[in-house]
Amino acid sequence: RTGSGVFGVIGIDLSERSMDAFENSVLLSILGECALAVENRRIALEKERATMQAQNEQLRANLLRTISHDLRTPLTSISGNASNLLSNGETLDTETRNKICTDIFDDAQWLIGLVENLLSITRIEDGRMNLQISPQLMDEMIEEALHHVNRKSCEHTITTQYGDEILLVNVDARLIMQVVVNLVDNAIKYTPVGSVIRISAYRKDHQVVVEVADNGPGIPDRAKAQVFEMFYTGQSRIADSHRSLGLGLPLCRAILTAHGGTLTLRDNVPNGSVFSFALPQSEVNIHE
C-alpha cells in the first residue's frame, strides 16, 4: 500500500514456520516497492490520458479554426458568382457565363471532397469505418480513380504503367480509389502546369506497390516528416491557397493502415516527389 490506498493483498503460508524479523523486513520492503511501482504506473496512465485528451481538444479546436477560416473563400466565391449570374445574367456573354459556372462548380466540388475526407478520417479514427473487403485488380481501380481526379488534370500529363502480372488485392475499392485520387490531386495542386505525373503499379515481395511520381519542385527534407500531419499544407506558391486543408495525406495513411498497408514519400530523380503505397497481395485462384 501507499498513502493513496491499498493496491493489493499478499497471503503467505506460515504453517511450517514463521518469518524472522529480517525476512519480515525484506518482505515489507518488496511490497512497498511493488506498491510504488503500481502507483507510478497509475499516475503515468492518468498523465497519458490527460495528454491525449488535451491533444484531442487541441485537434478539435484546430479543425474548427482551420475549416472556419479556409471555407470562407470558396463559399464567398460561390455566393458572389451566383449573385453575379442572378443580377447580370442577361447581359453577360456565353464565355463569361461559362467561366462563372465553372468557378462555382469547382468550388462546390472542392467542398464536397473536403466533406468526404472529413467524414472518412473521422470514421477511421473512431473505429467506425466498416471496410467492404473484396478481391480487386489494382490497375482497374487506378483507371476508375482517374475519372474522378481534379478537372485541372487536363493541364498536366498523366501516364500509367502496369506490370504484366495480375495485381490482385483484398481491399475496400472505394477507399483505395480515394487514396489514388488524393495522391494524384495532391500532385496536380503542387506542380506547375505542364508537369508530368506518372502512376505505376507492380508486384514486389508479395505486395502490390503503387507509385505516384511527379517532376515538380519536390518537397524539402525539413517538410517530409510533416506532410502526413493533419492541417499541414506545403508552402509552394503553385498550390491554390484555398484548396488544401492538409487532410488528404493523413487520410490516405489512415486508410492504408486500416488495410495493413503503408504509405511512404521519397524524392524523385532528378526532381519532384514520389508517393508510394504497398498492400498485401491476394492470391489468384483459378477455377477450372
Coordinates of C-alpha atoms in Angstrom, one line a residue:
R1 CA 0.0 0.0 0.0
T2 CA 0.9 3.6 -0.3
G3 CA -0.5 6.8 1.2
S4 CA -3.2 6.9 -1.5
G5 CA -4.6 3.5 -0.7
V6 CA -4.3 -0.3 -0.9
F7 CA -3.3 -1.8 -4.2
G8 CA -3.2 -5.5 -3.3
V9 CA -3.1 -8.2 -0.7
I10 CA -0.5 -10.9 -0.3
G11 CA -1.0 -14.2 1.6
I12 CA 1.9 -16.3 2.9
D13 CA 1.6 -19.8 4.3
L14 CA 3.3 -19.9 7.7
S15 CA 2.0 -23.3 8.7
E16 CA 5.5 -24.8 8.7
R17 CA 7.5 -22.0 10.2
S18 CA 7.1 -18.2 10.9
M19 CA 9.3 -15.5 9.4
D20 CA 12.0 -13.9 11.5
A21 CA 12.4 -10.1 11.8
F22 CA 14.9 -9.9 8.8
E23 CA 12.6 -11.8 6.5
N24 CA 9.6 -9.8 7.5
S25 CA 11.6 -6.5 6.9
V26 CA 12.6 -7.7 3.4
L27 CA 9.0 -8.7 2.6
L28 CA 7.7 -5.4 3.6
S29 CA 10.3 -3.6 1.6
I30 CA 9.5 -5.6 -1.5
L31 CA 5.8 -5.0 -1.0
G32 CA 6.4 -1.3 -0.6
E33 CA 8.4 -1.2 -3.9
C34 CA 5.6 -3.0 -5.6
A35 CA 3.0 -0.6 -4.3
L36 CA 5.2 2.4 -5.5
A37 CA 5.6 0.8 -8.9
V38 CA 1.8 0.3 -9.3
E39 CA 1.1 3.8 -8.2
N40 CA 3.7 5.2 -10.6
R41 CA 2.1 3.2 -13.4
R42 CA -1.3 4.6 -12.5
I43 CA 0.0 8.1 -12.4
A44 CA 1.7 7.7 -15.8
L45 CA -1.5 6.3 -17.3
E46 CA -3.5 9.3 -15.9
K47 CA -1.0 11.7 -17.4
E48 CA -1.1 9.9 -20.7
R49 CA -4.9 10.1 -20.8
A50 CA -4.8 13.7 -19.8
T51 CA -2.3 14.5 -22.5
M52 CA -4.3 12.6 -25.1
Q53 CA -7.5 14.4 -24.1
A54 CA -5.6 17.8 -24.4
Q55 CA -4.3 16.8 -27.8
N56 CA -7.8 15.8 -28.9
E57 CA -9.2 19.1 -27.7
Q58 CA -6.4 21.0 -29.5
L59 CA -7.1 18.9 -32.6
R60 CA -10.7 19.7 -32.5
A61 CA -10.0 23.4 -32.0
N62 CA -7.5 23.4 -34.9
L63 CA -10.1 21.7 -37.1
L64 CA -12.8 24.2 -36.3
R65 CA -10.5 27.1 -36.7
T66 CA -9.0 25.9 -40.0
I67 CA -12.3 24.9 -41.5
S68 CA -13.9 28.2 -40.5
H69 CA -11.0 30.2 -42.0
D70 CA -10.5 28.2 -45.2
L71 CA -14.1 27.6 -46.1
R72 CA -14.8 31.3 -46.2
T73 CA -13.0 31.8 -49.5
P74 CA -14.8 29.1 -51.6
L75 CA -18.2 30.0 -50.0
T76 CA -17.7 33.7 -50.7
S77 CA -16.7 32.9 -54.3
I78 CA -19.8 30.7 -54.8
S79 CA -22.1 33.3 -53.3
G80 CA -20.5 36.2 -55.3
N81 CA -20.6 34.3 -58.6
A82 CA -24.2 33.2 -58.1
S83 CA -25.2 36.7 -57.2
N84 CA -23.5 38.0 -60.4
L85 CA -25.4 35.5 -62.5
L86 CA -28.7 36.4 -60.9
S87 CA -28.1 40.1 -61.3
N88 CA -26.3 40.4 -64.7
G89 CA -27.0 37.0 -66.3
E90 CA -28.8 38.5 -69.3
T91 CA -26.0 41.0 -70.1
L92 CA -23.1 38.5 -69.8
D93 CA -21.8 36.8 -72.9
T94 CA -21.7 33.0 -73.1
E95 CA -18.0 32.7 -72.4
T96 CA -18.3 34.8 -69.2
R97 CA -21.3 32.8 -68.0
N98 CA -19.5 29.5 -68.6
K99 CA -16.4 30.8 -66.7
I100 CA -18.6 31.8 -63.7
C101 CA -20.5 28.5 -63.8
T102 CA -17.1 26.6 -63.9
D103 CA -15.8 28.5 -60.9
I104 CA -19.0 27.7 -59.0
F105 CA -18.7 24.0 -59.9
D106 CA -15.0 23.8 -59.0
D107 CA -15.6 25.4 -55.6
A108 CA -18.6 23.2 -54.9
Q109 CA -16.6 20.1 -55.9
W110 CA -13.8 21.1 -53.6
L111 CA -16.3 21.5 -50.7
I112 CA -17.8 18.1 -51.4
G113 CA -14.3 16.5 -51.5
L114 CA -13.5 18.2 -48.2
V115 CA -16.6 16.8 -46.5
E116 CA -15.9 13.3 -47.8
N117 CA -12.4 13.4 -46.5
L118 CA -13.5 14.7 -43.1
L119 CA -16.2 12.0 -42.7
S120 CA -13.8 9.3 -43.8
I121 CA -10.9 10.3 -41.5
T122 CA -13.3 10.8 -38.6
R123 CA -14.8 7.3 -39.0
I124 CA -11.4 5.7 -39.3
E125 CA -10.1 7.5 -36.2
D126 CA -13.2 6.5 -34.2
G127 CA -13.0 2.9 -35.5
R128 CA -16.4 3.2 -37.2
M129 CA -15.2 2.6 -40.7
N130 CA -16.7 -0.7 -41.9
L131 CA -14.4 -2.0 -44.7
Q132 CA -16.2 -3.7 -47.6
I133 CA -13.3 -6.1 -48.4
S134 CA -13.3 -7.9 -51.7
P135 CA -10.7 -9.1 -54.3
Q136 CA -9.9 -6.2 -56.7
L137 CA -7.5 -5.6 -59.6
M138 CA -5.2 -2.7 -58.8
D139 CA -5.0 -1.4 -62.4
E140 CA -8.8 -1.3 -62.7
M141 CA -9.1 0.7 -59.5
I142 CA -6.5 3.2 -60.7
E143 CA -8.2 3.7 -64.0
E144 CA -11.5 4.2 -62.3
A145 CA -10.0 6.7 -59.9
L146 CA -8.5 8.8 -62.7
H147 CA -12.0 9.5 -63.8
H148 CA -12.6 11.4 -60.6
V149 CA -9.4 13.5 -60.2
N150 CA -9.3 17.3 -60.3
R151 CA -10.5 18.8 -63.5
K152 CA -7.2 20.6 -63.7
S153 CA -5.6 17.3 -64.6
C154 CA -6.0 18.3 -68.3
E155 CA -3.3 20.8 -67.6
H156 CA -0.8 18.0 -66.7
T157 CA 0.4 14.9 -68.5
I158 CA -0.8 11.8 -66.6
T159 CA 0.6 8.4 -67.6
T160 CA 0.1 4.9 -66.2
Q161 CA 2.3 1.9 -66.3
Y162 CA 1.5 -1.6 -65.1
G163 CA 3.4 -4.9 -64.9
D164 CA 2.4 -8.0 -66.9
E165 CA 1.5 -9.9 -63.7
I166 CA -2.0 -9.9 -62.2
L167 CA -2.1 -7.3 -59.4
L168 CA -4.9 -8.6 -57.1
V169 CA -5.5 -7.2 -53.6
N170 CA -8.3 -7.7 -51.0
V171 CA -9.4 -4.1 -50.2
D172 CA -12.3 -1.8 -50.0
A173 CA -12.2 -0.5 -53.6
R174 CA -13.9 2.8 -52.8
L175 CA -11.4 3.8 -50.2
I176 CA -8.3 2.7 -52.2
M177 CA -9.6 4.7 -55.1
Q178 CA -10.0 7.7 -52.7
V179 CA -6.3 7.2 -51.9
V180 CA -5.3 7.3 -55.6
V181 CA -7.5 10.4 -56.2
N182 CA -6.0 12.2 -53.2
L183 CA -2.4 11.4 -54.3
V184 CA -3.0 12.5 -57.9
D185 CA -4.9 15.6 -56.9
N186 CA -2.0 16.5 -54.5
A187 CA 0.5 16.2 -57.3
I188 CA -1.7 18.4 -59.5
K189 CA -2.0 21.1 -56.8
Y190 CA 1.7 21.3 -56.1
T191 CA 3.2 21.1 -59.5
P192 CA 3.2 23.7 -62.3
V193 CA 1.1 23.4 -65.4
G194 CA 2.6 21.0 -67.9
S195 CA 4.2 18.8 -65.3
V196 CA 4.3 15.0 -65.8
I197 CA 2.5 12.7 -63.3
R198 CA 3.4 9.1 -63.6
I199 CA 1.3 6.3 -61.9
S200 CA 2.8 2.8 -61.8
A201 CA 1.8 -0.4 -60.2
Y202 CA 3.9 -3.6 -59.8
R203 CA 4.4 -6.6 -57.6
K204 CA 7.3 -6.8 -55.1
D205 CA 7.9 -9.3 -52.3
H206 CA 4.2 -10.5 -52.0
Q207 CA 3.0 -6.9 -52.1
V208 CA 1.3 -4.7 -54.7
V209 CA 3.1 -1.4 -54.9
V210 CA 1.6 1.8 -56.4
E211 CA 3.7 4.9 -57.1
V212 CA 2.5 8.4 -57.9
A213 CA 5.5 10.4 -59.1
D214 CA 5.8 13.9 -60.4
N215 CA 8.6 16.1 -61.8
G216 CA 7.5 19.3 -59.9
P217 CA 9.6 21.3 -57.4
G218 CA 9.6 18.5 -54.8
I219 CA 9.3 18.6 -51.0
P220 CA 12.2 20.0 -48.8
D221 CA 13.7 17.5 -46.4
R222 CA 12.6 19.6 -43.4
A223 CA 9.0 19.2 -44.5
K224 CA 9.0 15.5 -45.3
A225 CA 8.1 14.4 -41.8
Q226 CA 5.2 16.9 -41.6
V227 CA 3.4 16.2 -44.8
F228 CA 1.4 13.3 -43.2
E229 CA 0.2 15.5 -40.3
M230 CA -3.3 16.8 -40.3
F231 CA -3.7 20.5 -41.3
Y232 CA -0.1 20.7 -42.7
T233 CA 0.0 22.3 -46.2
G234 CA 3.0 22.9 -48.3
Q235 CA 4.4 26.4 -48.8
S236 CA 4.6 26.1 -52.6
R237 CA 3.2 29.1 -54.3
I238 CA 1.9 26.8 -57.0
A239 CA -0.9 25.5 -54.8
D240 CA -4.3 27.1 -54.8
S241 CA -4.4 28.8 -51.4
H242 CA -7.9 27.9 -50.5
R243 CA -7.8 24.3 -51.8
S244 CA -5.7 22.4 -49.3
L245 CA -6.7 21.8 -45.7
G246 CA -4.0 19.2 -45.2
L247 CA -6.3 16.3 -44.8
G248 CA -5.6 14.3 -47.9
L249 CA -2.3 12.6 -46.9
P250 CA -3.3 11.8 -43.3
L251 CA -6.5 10.3 -44.7
C252 CA -4.5 8.2 -47.2
R253 CA -2.2 6.9 -44.5
A254 CA -5.2 6.1 -42.2
I255 CA -7.0 4.2 -45.0
L256 CA -3.9 2.2 -45.9
T257 CA -3.1 1.4 -42.2
A258 CA -6.6 0.0 -41.9
H259 CA -5.8 -2.3 -44.8
G260 CA -2.5 -3.4 -43.4
G261 CA -0.6 -1.2 -45.9
T262 CA 2.0 1.6 -45.8
L263 CA 2.5 5.0 -47.4
T264 CA 5.9 6.5 -48.0
L265 CA 7.5 9.5 -49.6
R266 CA 10.8 9.9 -51.3
D267 CA 12.5 12.2 -53.8
N268 CA 12.1 11.7 -57.5
V269 CA 15.3 11.9 -59.6
P270 CA 16.3 14.4 -60.9
N271 CA 13.4 16.4 -59.4
G272 CA 10.0 16.0 -57.9
S273 CA 8.4 13.6 -55.4
V274 CA 7.2 10.0 -55.3
F275 CA 4.4 8.9 -53.0
S276 CA 4.1 5.1 -52.9
F277 CA 1.9 2.7 -51.1
A278 CA 2.0 -1.0 -50.7
L279 CA -0.8 -3.5 -49.9
P280 CA -0.6 -7.2 -49.2
Q281 CA -1.0 -9.2 -52.4
S282 CA -4.0 -11.5 -52.7
E283 CA -3.6 -15.0 -54.1
V284 CA -5.2 -15.7 -57.5
N285 CA -7.4 -18.7 -57.5
I286 CA -8.2 -20.2 -60.9
H287 CA -11.2 -22.5 -61.0
E288 CA -11.4 -24.8 -64.0

